[in-house]
Each structure stands twice: as structure tokens, then as C-alpha cells.
Coordinates of C-alpha atoms and ligand atoms in Angstrom, one line a residue:
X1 CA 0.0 0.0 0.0
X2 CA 2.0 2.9 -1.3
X3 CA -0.3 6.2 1.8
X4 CA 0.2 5.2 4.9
X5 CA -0.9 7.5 7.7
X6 CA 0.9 6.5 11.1
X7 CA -1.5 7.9 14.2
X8 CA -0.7 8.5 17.6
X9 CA -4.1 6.8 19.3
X10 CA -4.2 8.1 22.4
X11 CA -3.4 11.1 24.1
X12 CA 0.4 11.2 22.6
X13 CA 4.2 9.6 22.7
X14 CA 2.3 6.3 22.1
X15 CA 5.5 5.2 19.9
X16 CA 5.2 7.0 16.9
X17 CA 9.0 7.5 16.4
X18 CA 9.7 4.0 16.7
X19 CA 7.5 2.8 14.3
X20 CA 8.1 5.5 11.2
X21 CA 12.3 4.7 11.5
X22 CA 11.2 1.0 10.9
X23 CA 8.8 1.6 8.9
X24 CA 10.8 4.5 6.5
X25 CA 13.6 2.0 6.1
X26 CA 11.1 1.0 2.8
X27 CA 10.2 4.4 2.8
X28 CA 10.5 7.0 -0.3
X29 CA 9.1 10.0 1.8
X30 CA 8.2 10.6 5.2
X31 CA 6.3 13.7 6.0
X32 CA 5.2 15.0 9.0
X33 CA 1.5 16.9 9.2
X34 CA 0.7 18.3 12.5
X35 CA 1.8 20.4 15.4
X36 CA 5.2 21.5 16.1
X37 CA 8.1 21.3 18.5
X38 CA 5.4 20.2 21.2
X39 CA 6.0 16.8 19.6
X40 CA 9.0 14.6 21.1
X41 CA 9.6 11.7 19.0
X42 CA 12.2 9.0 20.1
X43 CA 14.4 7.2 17.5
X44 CA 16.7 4.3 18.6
X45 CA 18.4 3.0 15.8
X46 CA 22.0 1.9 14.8
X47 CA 22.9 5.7 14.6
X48 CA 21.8 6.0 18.4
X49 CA 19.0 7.8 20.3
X50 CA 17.7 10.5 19.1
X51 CA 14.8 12.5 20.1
X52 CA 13.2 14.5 17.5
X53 CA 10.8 17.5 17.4
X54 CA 10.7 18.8 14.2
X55 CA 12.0 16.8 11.9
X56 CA 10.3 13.7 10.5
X57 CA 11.7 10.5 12.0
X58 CA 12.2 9.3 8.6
X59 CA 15.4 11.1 8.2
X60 CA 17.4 7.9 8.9
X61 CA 16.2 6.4 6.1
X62 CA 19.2 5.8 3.7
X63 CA 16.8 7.1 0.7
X64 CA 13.8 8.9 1.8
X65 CA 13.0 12.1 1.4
X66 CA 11.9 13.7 4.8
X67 CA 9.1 16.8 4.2
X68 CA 7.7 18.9 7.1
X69 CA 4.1 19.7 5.6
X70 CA 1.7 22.9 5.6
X71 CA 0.3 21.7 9.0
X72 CA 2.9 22.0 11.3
X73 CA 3.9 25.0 12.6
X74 CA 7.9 25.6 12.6
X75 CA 10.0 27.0 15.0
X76 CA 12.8 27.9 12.8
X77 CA 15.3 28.4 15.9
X78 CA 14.6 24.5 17.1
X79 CA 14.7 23.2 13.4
X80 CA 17.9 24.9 12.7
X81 CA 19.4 23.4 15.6
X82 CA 18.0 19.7 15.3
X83 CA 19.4 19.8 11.8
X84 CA 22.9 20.7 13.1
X85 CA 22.7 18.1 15.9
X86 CA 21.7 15.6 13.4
X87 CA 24.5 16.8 10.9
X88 CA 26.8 16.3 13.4
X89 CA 25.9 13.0 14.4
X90 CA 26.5 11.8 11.0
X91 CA 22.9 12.0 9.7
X92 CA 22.7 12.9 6.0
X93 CA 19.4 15.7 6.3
X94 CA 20.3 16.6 2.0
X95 CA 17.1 15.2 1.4
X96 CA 14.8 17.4 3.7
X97 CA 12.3 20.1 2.2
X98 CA 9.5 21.9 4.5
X99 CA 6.4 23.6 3.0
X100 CA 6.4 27.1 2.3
X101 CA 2.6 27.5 3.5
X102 CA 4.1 26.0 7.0
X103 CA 3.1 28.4 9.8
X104 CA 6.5 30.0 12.0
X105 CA 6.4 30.4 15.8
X106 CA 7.4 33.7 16.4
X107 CA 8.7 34.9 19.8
X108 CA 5.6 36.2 21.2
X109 CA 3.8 32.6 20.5
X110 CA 6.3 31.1 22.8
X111 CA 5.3 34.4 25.6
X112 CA 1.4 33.9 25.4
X113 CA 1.4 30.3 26.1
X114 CA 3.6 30.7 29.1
X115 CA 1.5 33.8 30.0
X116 CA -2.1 32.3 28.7
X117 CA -0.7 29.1 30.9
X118 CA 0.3 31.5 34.0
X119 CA -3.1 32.9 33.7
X120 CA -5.2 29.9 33.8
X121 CA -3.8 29.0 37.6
X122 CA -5.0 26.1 38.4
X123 CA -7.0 24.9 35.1
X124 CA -4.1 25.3 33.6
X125 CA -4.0 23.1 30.4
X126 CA -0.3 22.0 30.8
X127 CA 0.9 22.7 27.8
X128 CA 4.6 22.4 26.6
X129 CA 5.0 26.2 26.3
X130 CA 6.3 26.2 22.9
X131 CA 3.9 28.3 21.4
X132 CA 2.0 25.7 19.6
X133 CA -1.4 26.9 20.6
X134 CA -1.0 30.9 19.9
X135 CA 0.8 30.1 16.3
X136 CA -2.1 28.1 15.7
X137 CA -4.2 31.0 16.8
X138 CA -3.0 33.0 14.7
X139 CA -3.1 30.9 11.8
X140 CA -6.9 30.5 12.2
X141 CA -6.9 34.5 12.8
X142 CA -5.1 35.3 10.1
X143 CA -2.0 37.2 11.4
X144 CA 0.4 34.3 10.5
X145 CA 3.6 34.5 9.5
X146 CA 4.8 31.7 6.7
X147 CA 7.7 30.5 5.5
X148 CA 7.1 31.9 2.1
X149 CA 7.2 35.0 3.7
X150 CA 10.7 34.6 5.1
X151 CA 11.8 34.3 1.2
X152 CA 11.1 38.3 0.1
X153 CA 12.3 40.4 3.4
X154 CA 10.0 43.2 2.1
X155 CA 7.0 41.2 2.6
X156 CA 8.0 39.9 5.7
X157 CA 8.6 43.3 7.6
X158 CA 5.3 44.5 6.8
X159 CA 3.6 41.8 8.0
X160 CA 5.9 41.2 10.9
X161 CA 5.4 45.0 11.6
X162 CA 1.4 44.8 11.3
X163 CA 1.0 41.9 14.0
X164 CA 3.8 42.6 16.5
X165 CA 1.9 46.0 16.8
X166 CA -0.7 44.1 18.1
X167 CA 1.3 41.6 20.0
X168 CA 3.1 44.4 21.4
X169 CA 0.0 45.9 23.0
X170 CA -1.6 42.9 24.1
X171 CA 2.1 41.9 26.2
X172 CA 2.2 45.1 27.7
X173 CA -1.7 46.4 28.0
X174 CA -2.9 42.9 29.4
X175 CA 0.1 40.7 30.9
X176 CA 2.5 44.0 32.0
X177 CA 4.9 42.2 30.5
X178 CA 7.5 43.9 28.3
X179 CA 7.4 44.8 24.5
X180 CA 9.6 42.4 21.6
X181 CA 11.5 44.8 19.4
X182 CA 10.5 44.3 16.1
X183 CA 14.7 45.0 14.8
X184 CA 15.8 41.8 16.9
X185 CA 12.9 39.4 15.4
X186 CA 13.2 40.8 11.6
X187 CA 16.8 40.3 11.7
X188 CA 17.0 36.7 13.2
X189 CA 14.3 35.1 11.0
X190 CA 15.5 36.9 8.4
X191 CA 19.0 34.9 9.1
X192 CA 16.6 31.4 9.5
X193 CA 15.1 32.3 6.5
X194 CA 18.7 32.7 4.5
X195 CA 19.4 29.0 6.0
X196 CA 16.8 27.3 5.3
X197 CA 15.3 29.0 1.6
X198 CA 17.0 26.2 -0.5
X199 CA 14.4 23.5 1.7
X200 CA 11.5 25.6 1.3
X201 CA 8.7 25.1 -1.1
X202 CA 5.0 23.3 -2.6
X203 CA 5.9 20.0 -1.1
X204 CA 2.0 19.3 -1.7
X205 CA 3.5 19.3 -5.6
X206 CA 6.4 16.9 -4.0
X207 CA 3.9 14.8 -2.5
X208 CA 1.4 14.6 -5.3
X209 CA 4.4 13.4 -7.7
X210 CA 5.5 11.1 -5.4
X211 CA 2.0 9.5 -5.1
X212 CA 2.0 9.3 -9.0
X213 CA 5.0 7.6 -9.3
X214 CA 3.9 4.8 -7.2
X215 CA 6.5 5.6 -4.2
X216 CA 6.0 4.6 -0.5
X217 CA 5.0 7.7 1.2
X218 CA 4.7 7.6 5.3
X219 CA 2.4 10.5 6.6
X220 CA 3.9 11.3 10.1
X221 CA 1.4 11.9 12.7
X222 CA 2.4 14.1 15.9
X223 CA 0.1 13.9 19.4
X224 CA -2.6 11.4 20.0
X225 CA -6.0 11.6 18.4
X226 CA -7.8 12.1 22.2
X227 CA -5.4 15.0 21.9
X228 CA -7.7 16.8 18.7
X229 CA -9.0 20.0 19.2
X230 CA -12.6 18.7 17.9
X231 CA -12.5 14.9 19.2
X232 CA -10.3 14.8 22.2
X233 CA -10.9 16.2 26.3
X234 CA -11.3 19.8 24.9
X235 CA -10.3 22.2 26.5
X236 CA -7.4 19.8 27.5
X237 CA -6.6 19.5 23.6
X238 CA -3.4 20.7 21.8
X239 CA -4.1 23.1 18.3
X240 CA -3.8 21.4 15.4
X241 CA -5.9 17.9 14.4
X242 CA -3.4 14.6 14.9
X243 CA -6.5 12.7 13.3
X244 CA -6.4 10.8 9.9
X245 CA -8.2 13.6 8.2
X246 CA -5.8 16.1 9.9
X247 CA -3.4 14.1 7.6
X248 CA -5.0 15.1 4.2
X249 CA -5.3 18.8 5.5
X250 CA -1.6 19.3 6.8
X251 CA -0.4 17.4 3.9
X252 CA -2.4 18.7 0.9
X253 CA -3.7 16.0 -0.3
X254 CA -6.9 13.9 -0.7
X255 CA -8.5 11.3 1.5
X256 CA -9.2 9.3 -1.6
X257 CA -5.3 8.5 -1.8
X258 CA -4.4 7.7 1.6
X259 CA -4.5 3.8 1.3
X260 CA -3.9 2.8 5.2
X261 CA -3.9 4.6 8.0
X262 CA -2.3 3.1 11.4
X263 CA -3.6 3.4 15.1
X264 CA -0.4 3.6 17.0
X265 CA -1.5 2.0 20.7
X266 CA 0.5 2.0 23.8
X267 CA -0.7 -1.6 25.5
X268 CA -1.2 0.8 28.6
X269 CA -2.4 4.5 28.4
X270 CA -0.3 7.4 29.3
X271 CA -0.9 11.1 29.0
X272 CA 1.2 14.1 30.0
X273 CA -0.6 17.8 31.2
X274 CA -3.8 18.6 32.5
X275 CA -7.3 16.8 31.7
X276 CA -9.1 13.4 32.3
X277 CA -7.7 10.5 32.0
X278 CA -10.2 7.7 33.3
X279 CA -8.1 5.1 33.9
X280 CA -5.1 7.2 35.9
X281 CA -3.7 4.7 38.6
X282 CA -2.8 7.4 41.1
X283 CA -1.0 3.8 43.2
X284 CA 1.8 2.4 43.4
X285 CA 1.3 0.3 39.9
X286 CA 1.1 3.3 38.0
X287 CA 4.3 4.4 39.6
X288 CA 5.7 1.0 38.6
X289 CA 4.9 1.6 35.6
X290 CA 6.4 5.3 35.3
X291 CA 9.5 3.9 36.7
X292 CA 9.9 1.2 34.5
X293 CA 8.7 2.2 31.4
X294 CA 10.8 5.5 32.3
X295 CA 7.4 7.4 31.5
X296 CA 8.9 10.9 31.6
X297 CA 8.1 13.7 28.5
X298 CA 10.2 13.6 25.6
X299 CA 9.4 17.1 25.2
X300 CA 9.3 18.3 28.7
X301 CA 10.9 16.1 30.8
X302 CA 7.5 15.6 32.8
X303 CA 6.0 12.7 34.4
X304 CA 3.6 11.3 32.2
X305 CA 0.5 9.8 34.1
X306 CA 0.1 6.3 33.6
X307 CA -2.9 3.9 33.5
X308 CA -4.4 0.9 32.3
X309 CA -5.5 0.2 28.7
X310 CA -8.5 2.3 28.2
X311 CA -10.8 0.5 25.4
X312 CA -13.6 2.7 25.6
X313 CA -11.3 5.9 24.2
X314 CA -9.4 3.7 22.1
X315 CA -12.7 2.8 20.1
X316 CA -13.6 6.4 19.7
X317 CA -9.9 6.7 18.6
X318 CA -10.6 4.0 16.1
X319 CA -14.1 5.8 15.1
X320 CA -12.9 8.9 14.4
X321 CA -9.9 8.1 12.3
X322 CA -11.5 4.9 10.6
X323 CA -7.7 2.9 11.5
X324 CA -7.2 -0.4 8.8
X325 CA -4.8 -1.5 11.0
X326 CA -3.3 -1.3 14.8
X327 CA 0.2 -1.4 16.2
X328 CA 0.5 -1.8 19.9
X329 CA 3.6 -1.0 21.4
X330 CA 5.5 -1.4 24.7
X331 CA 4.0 -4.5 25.4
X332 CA 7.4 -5.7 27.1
X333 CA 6.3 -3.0 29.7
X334 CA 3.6 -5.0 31.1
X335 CA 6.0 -8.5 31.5
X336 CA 6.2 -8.1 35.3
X337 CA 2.6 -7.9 36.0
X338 CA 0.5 -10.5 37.6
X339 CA -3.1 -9.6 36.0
X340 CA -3.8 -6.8 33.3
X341 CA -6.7 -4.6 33.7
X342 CA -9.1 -2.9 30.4
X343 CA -11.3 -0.7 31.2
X344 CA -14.4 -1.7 28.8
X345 CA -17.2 0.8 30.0
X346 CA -17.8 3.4 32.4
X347 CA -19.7 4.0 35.3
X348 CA -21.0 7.7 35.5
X349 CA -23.6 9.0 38.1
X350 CA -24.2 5.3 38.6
X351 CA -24.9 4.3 35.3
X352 CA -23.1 2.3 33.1
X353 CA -21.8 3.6 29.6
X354 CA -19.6 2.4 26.8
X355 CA -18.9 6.0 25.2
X356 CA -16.7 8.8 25.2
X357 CA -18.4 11.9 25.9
X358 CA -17.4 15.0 25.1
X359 CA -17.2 17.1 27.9
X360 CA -14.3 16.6 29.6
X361 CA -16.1 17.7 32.9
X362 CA -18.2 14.6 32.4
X363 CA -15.5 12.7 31.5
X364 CA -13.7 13.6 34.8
X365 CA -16.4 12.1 37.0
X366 CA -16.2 8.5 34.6
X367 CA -15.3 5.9 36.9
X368 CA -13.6 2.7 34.5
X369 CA -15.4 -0.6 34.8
X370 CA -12.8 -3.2 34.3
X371 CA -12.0 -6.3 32.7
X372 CA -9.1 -8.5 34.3
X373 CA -7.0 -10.8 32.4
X374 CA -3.5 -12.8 33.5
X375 CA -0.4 -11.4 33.0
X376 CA 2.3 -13.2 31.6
X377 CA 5.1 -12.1 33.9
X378 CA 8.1 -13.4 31.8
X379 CA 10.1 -11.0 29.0
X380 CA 9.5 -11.1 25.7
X381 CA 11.6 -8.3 24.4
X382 CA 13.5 -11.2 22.4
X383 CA 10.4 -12.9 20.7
X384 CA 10.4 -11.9 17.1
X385 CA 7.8 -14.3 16.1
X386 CA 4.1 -14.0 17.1
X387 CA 3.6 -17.4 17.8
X388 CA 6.4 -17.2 20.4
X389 CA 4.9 -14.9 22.4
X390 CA 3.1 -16.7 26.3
X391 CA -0.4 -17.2 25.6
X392 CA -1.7 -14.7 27.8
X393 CA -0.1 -11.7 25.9
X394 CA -1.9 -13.2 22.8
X395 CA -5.0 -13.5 24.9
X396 CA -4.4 -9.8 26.1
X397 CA -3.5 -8.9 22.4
X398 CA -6.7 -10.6 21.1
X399 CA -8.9 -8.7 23.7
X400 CA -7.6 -5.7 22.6
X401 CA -8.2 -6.1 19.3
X402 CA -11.7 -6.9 19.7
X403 CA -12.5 -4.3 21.9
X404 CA -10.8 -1.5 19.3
X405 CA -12.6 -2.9 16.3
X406 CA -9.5 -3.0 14.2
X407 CA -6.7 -5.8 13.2
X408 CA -3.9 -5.8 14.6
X409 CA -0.4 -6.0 12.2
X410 CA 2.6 -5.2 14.2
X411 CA 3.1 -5.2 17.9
X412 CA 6.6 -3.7 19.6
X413 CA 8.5 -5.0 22.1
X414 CA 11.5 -2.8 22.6
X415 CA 12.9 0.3 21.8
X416 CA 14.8 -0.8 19.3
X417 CA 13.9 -1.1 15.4
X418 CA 14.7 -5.1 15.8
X419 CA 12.6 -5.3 19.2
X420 CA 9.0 -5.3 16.8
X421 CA 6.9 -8.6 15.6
X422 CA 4.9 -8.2 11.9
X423 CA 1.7 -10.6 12.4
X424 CA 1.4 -9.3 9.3
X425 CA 3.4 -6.9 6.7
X426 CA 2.8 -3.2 6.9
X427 CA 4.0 -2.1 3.4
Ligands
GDP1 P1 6.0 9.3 20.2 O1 5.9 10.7 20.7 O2 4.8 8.6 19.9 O3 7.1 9.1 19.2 O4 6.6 8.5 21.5 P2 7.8 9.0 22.5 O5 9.1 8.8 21.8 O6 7.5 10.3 23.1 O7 7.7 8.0 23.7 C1 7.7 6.6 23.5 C2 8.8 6.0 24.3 O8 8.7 4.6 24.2 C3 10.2 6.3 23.7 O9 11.1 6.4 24.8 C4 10.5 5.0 22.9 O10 11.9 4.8 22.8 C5 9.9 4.0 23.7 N1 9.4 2.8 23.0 C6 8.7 2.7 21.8 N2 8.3 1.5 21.6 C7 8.6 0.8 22.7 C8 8.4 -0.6 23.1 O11 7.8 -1.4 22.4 N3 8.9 -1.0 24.3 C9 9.6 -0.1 25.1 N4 10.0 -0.6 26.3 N5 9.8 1.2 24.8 C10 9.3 1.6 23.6
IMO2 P1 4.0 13.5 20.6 O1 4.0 13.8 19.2 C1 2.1 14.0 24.5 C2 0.0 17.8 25.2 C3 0.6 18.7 26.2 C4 -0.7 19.3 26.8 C5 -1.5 19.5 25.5 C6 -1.5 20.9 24.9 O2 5.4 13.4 21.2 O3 3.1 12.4 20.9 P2 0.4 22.1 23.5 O4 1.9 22.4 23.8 O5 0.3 21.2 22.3 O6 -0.4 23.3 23.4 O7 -0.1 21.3 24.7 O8 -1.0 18.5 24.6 N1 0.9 17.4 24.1 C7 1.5 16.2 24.0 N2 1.4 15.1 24.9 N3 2.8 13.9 23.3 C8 2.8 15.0 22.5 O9 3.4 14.9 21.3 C9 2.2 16.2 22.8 N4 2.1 17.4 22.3 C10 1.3 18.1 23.0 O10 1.2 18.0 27.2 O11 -1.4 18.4 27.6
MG3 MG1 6.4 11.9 22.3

């Protein structure tokens, strides 16, 4: 199948990075559609460990072509210097091209989500404070700032000059805090946009080519679909859509040619910031499984919150991005564990439900109903072969994949590229 969309399913760092290195080894393009440097994707391949923001985790591949689409909004500062890391580590990044209709996070995005954040106390939405969610305010407001804009200097001042006016009065007017000079900004993304000019332009042209020629083309998802602005614990959402369908949009192209799109599942649930998260285990298991699953933000550095498998938002996940197939990953996370817990319903104001509502108030008060099955409490970061694996982690497996409503291909085992089993071939 020559589209494949890669998904995070839950509320983010689900794997992603993992799968598209392996997965782009047969790759011709990767391209990454959503968000920004909120994203922390982790790499470990035979060039090391790598965590990446910006830059598609396809770069590794010895032939394709890595693309950072119209839907994400770039920091320029971070993408310059995870190039140069990445150069430096031997990485060959010749083959990279970002969209000239890509957003920019501009300074003051990165000082309103850290003031916005400030002045939401104790709702705060725990965001990563990179300026995700003003850029993408401003995108849907129209005052922002492209990368085609950073190619003609002239064009770029005025329109630099027209919104940090405003940005300008609504730092010092509302938050007392104090004014950007509009000489510092002009002059440093005017040096980005000297840099990186030879990598900008239609890669929706790129893409479309591509997709007439027949290639393999990976579309790189960033967050978790319970992490959509539309579809996920709104308010506690991130900006832009991490859905299937955000795919098409932050891409530019069609539904009609995406031939697969993958649910990336974490065999547990984990979710970093703010919001509900029914099946939280605020004990000593969910600790456990912080501590060895080393559950801390790529991004941030954070403790992510950890719980059992949550079917009943893995379902919606399925619904609303219509996965063909599912990966579940970190199994080998759950080899010490006696019995394994789903949550298959929920209990709210006594009553039993088996749907995600969509008011994250209402989800808060969702108690999980659960489902227990036997652990397998022996590793099985060294079984390559699906029939290998103890029964119970194929009985867990099975569950799972009954309860999502979607096949299961590939399940991972390890960090590492090697560490995955293909019950059946991706590609
Ligand atoms: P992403 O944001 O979806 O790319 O995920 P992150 O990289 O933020 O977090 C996933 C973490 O799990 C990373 O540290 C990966 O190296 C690690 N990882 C991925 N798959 C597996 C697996 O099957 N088992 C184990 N133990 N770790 C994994
Ligand atoms: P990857 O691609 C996990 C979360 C933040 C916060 C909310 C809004 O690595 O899976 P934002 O900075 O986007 O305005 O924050 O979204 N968040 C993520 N959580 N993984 C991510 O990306 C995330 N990107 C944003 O923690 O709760
Ligand atoms: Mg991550």
C-alpha cells in the first residue's frame, strides 16, 4: 500500500518515532502533518538515540526524502538546531524540504502560552510552552507568519510590523509584560530564512508526484487523536488535528489516496498535562509503571500519568480516524505484571456507559469498569515471532483487538527497530 498514515491513538508519545524509522527504512518519503516542536519523538536505531521535534523520524532512512508539511507550525530556531545536531551526528538531512505554507512560531507565540498558561492558575491546560497553541491562533486569525514570507524580506517586515503592533500591546496592555523589538525578530528570521530558503517550497506538488510515481509515502502523525481540538478532552486538547483527516489537510492532499492509516496503541495508556484520563492509577502500579517504562516527556521532561488500557477511548480513537490497522507498542512494559486490567465501560452517576463523551467535565467524573485478564510475567523483548509470544499476551492482544474494532499488524516489544513482531506486513 504505497499512503500510509501512522497515528498516535491516544493522548500522545504512544510510539510513533519507533514505528516510522522502521517503517521509513522501505520508505520514499516521510512527511510529518501536525503540530510543532510540542512533539517529542524517540528514534533508537543503529545511529543512536535520538529524540526529534521537528524533523520527521524518517530522516534515517538511507533514501527517503523527509518533508515537514503545511500543518505544522515551525519554529525555525529549534529546526535549525536539530538539523545541526543531526549533521553532526553523522545524519545525512540533504534530502529534507519543509512547506512554504508552514506556519512560524514567532517569539511572542512562545510568551502567550507561558502567560495564557500562567493565567489559567489552576485549570491550567499544561501545555509544553512552545507556542503551539498561539501560532495556531493565529493561523486561524489570520496574522500568520509563513515560511514563504521569510523568502522576500519586504513582505516579511510588513507583515511582521502589522501583528507585533498588536502583539506588542496585548504583552504590555494585558500581561505587564515587556514589549519584543520588532529589529531583533526581523533580523534573526530573516537569518533562519537565508538558511533554510534552499528547503522551502509546494511539497504538496512533492507529494502529489510522489504519489503518482507509485512511491512509498509515510504521513507522520504528531500527538494522540484524544489530543484533537474537535475529538479529544477539549479544553485539554493541543491546536492542530493529529487525526487521519488532519493528515490530508496538513499534507495537501486527498482522502481518496491515503491507502492505510495506522492506530499507534501504547498496550497501557499514558498522558502528560492537565485533563481526564479515566483510567489514571494514582498507586503504586502506576508508579511501577512510570518507573519502568521511564514514562517521563520527551518534550518536557514531565511525568507522564500512567494507567491501564482504556478500550472505551481507544474505540472512539478507532471511530474517528476509521484505522485499517493497529500497532500496539510497549508490550514488554507490562512482562512483570501478575493480572492486566481494560477498562471496557464506564460508570457515571451510577450508570453504566460504553462512550466517550465530550465534555471533559463529564469525563472527569467516569469511573472505569474493568475487565481483568493474567499477566504473563516473563520478558518477551526477544520474541520476534508472534507465535512465540506466552499465551496470555496473545489473549491480552486478542482482547484488545476486539475491543478496538481493528486488526492488529505489528506489535513492539522494545525500543529498538529489531525489538517489533509483523503478524502481518505493513507495506
Ligand atoms: P512518540 O511521541 O509517539 O514518538 O513517543 P515518544 O518517543 O515520546 O515515547 C515513546 C517511548 O517509548 C520512547 O522512549 C521510545 O523509545 C519507547 N518505546 C517505543 N516502543 C517501545 C516498546 O515497544 N517498548 C519499550 N520498552 N519502549 C518503547
Ligand atoms: P507527541 O508527538 C504528548 C499535550 C501537552 C498538553 C496538551 C497541549 O510526542 O506524541 P500544546 O503544547 O500542544 O499546546 O499542549 O497537549 N501534548 C502532548 N502530549 N505527546 C505529544 O506529542 C504532545 N504534544 C502536546 O502535554 O497536555
Ligand atoms: Mg512523544
Amino acid at each position: 500500500m504505497p499512503v500510509i498514515a501512522i497515528i498516535g491513538a491516544h493522548w500522545g508519545d504512544e510510539g510513533k518515532g519507533k514505528i516510522v524509522d522502521l517503517l521509513a527504512e522501505q520508505a520514499d518519503m516521510v512527511m510529518r502533518f501536525s503540530g510543532g516542536d510540542n512533539a517529542g519523538h524517540t528514534v533508537v536505531n543503529q545511529q543512536g538515540e535520538f529524540a526529534l521535534h521537528l524533523v520527521p523520524s524518517g530522516i534515517f532512512s538511507p533514501k527517503a526524502t523527509s518533508v515537514i508539511g503545511n500543518g505544522v507550525v515551525v519554529n525555525p530556531r529549534v529546526l535549525l538546531d536539530e538539523l545541526g545536531a543531526l549533521k553532526q551526528r553523522g545524519v545525512d538531512v540533504s534530502r529534507f524540504f519543509i512547506s512554504d505554507r508552514a506556519h512560524l512560531v514567532m517569539p511572542y507565540h512562545i510568551l502567550l502560552d507561558g502567560l495564557e498558561e500562567d493565567a489559567r492558575g489552576g485549570k491550567a491546560i499544561g501545555t509544553t510552552r512552545k507556542g503551539i497553541g498561539p501560532a495556531f491562533a493565529d493561523k486561524a486569525s489570520r496574522l500568520g507568519l509563513r515560511t514563504s514570507d521569510l523568502l522576500d524580506k519586504d513582505v516579511f517586515r510588513e507583515r511582521l510590523h502589522a501583528v507585533l503592533t498588536g502583539k506588542n500591546t496585548l504583552l504590555t496592555k494585558v500581561y505587564n509584560a515587556d514589549p519584543l523589538s520588532e529589529d531583533e525578530i526581523f533580523s534573526e528570521y530573516c537569518r533562519y530564512g537565508e538558511i533554510l530558503a534552499p528547503h522551502i517550497c509546494d511539497t504538496s506538488a512533492l507529494l502529489e508526484k510522489a504519489v503518482d510515481d507509485g512511491k512509498k509515502i509515510m504521513l507522520e502523525g504528531a500527538q494522540g487523536a484524544l489530543l484533537d481540538p474537535d475529538f479529544g478532552t477539549y479544553p485539554y486538547a493541543t491546536s492542530s488535528s493529529p487525526l487521519a483527516g488532519g493528515g490530508c489537510l496538513g499534507v495537501g492532499l486527498g482522502p481518496t489516496r491515503i491507502d492505510d492509516v495506522l492506530g499507534i496503541f501504547k498496550a497501557y495508556c499514558t498522558r502528560v498535562g492537565g485533563g481526564p484520563m479515566p483510567t489514571e492509577l494514582q498507586d503504586e502500579i502506576g508508579g511501577c509503571i512510570r518507573e519502568l517504562a521511564h514514562e517521563y516527556g520527551t518534550t518536557t521532561g514531565r511525568p507522564r500519568r500512567c494507567g491501564w488500557f482504556d478500550a472505551v477511548a481507544s474505540r472512539f480513537s478507532t471511530r474517528v480516524n476509521s484505522y485499517t490497522q493497529a500497532i500496539v507498542t510497549r508490550l514488554d512494559v507490562l512482562d512483570t505484571m501478575p493480572a492486566l486490567k481494560i477498562c471496557t465501560a464506564y460508570e457515571l452517576n451510577g450508570e453504566k456507559i460504553d462512550y466517550f463523551p465530550a465534555s471533559a467535565v463529564t469525563l472527569e467524573k467516569c469511573q472505569p469498569i474493568y475487565e481483568e485478564l493474567p499477566g504473563w510475567q516473563t520478558p518477551i523483548s526477544d520474541i520476534r515471532d508472534f507465535a512465540q509470544l506466552p499465551l496470555q499476551a496473545r489473549q491480552y492482544l486478542s482482547r484488545l483487538e476486539e475491543l478496538i474494532a481493528c486488526p492488529i499488524s505489528v506489535i513492539s516489544v522494545g525500543m529498538r527497530r529489531e525489538q517489533t513482531i509483523f503478524k502481518s506486513p505493513v507495506w
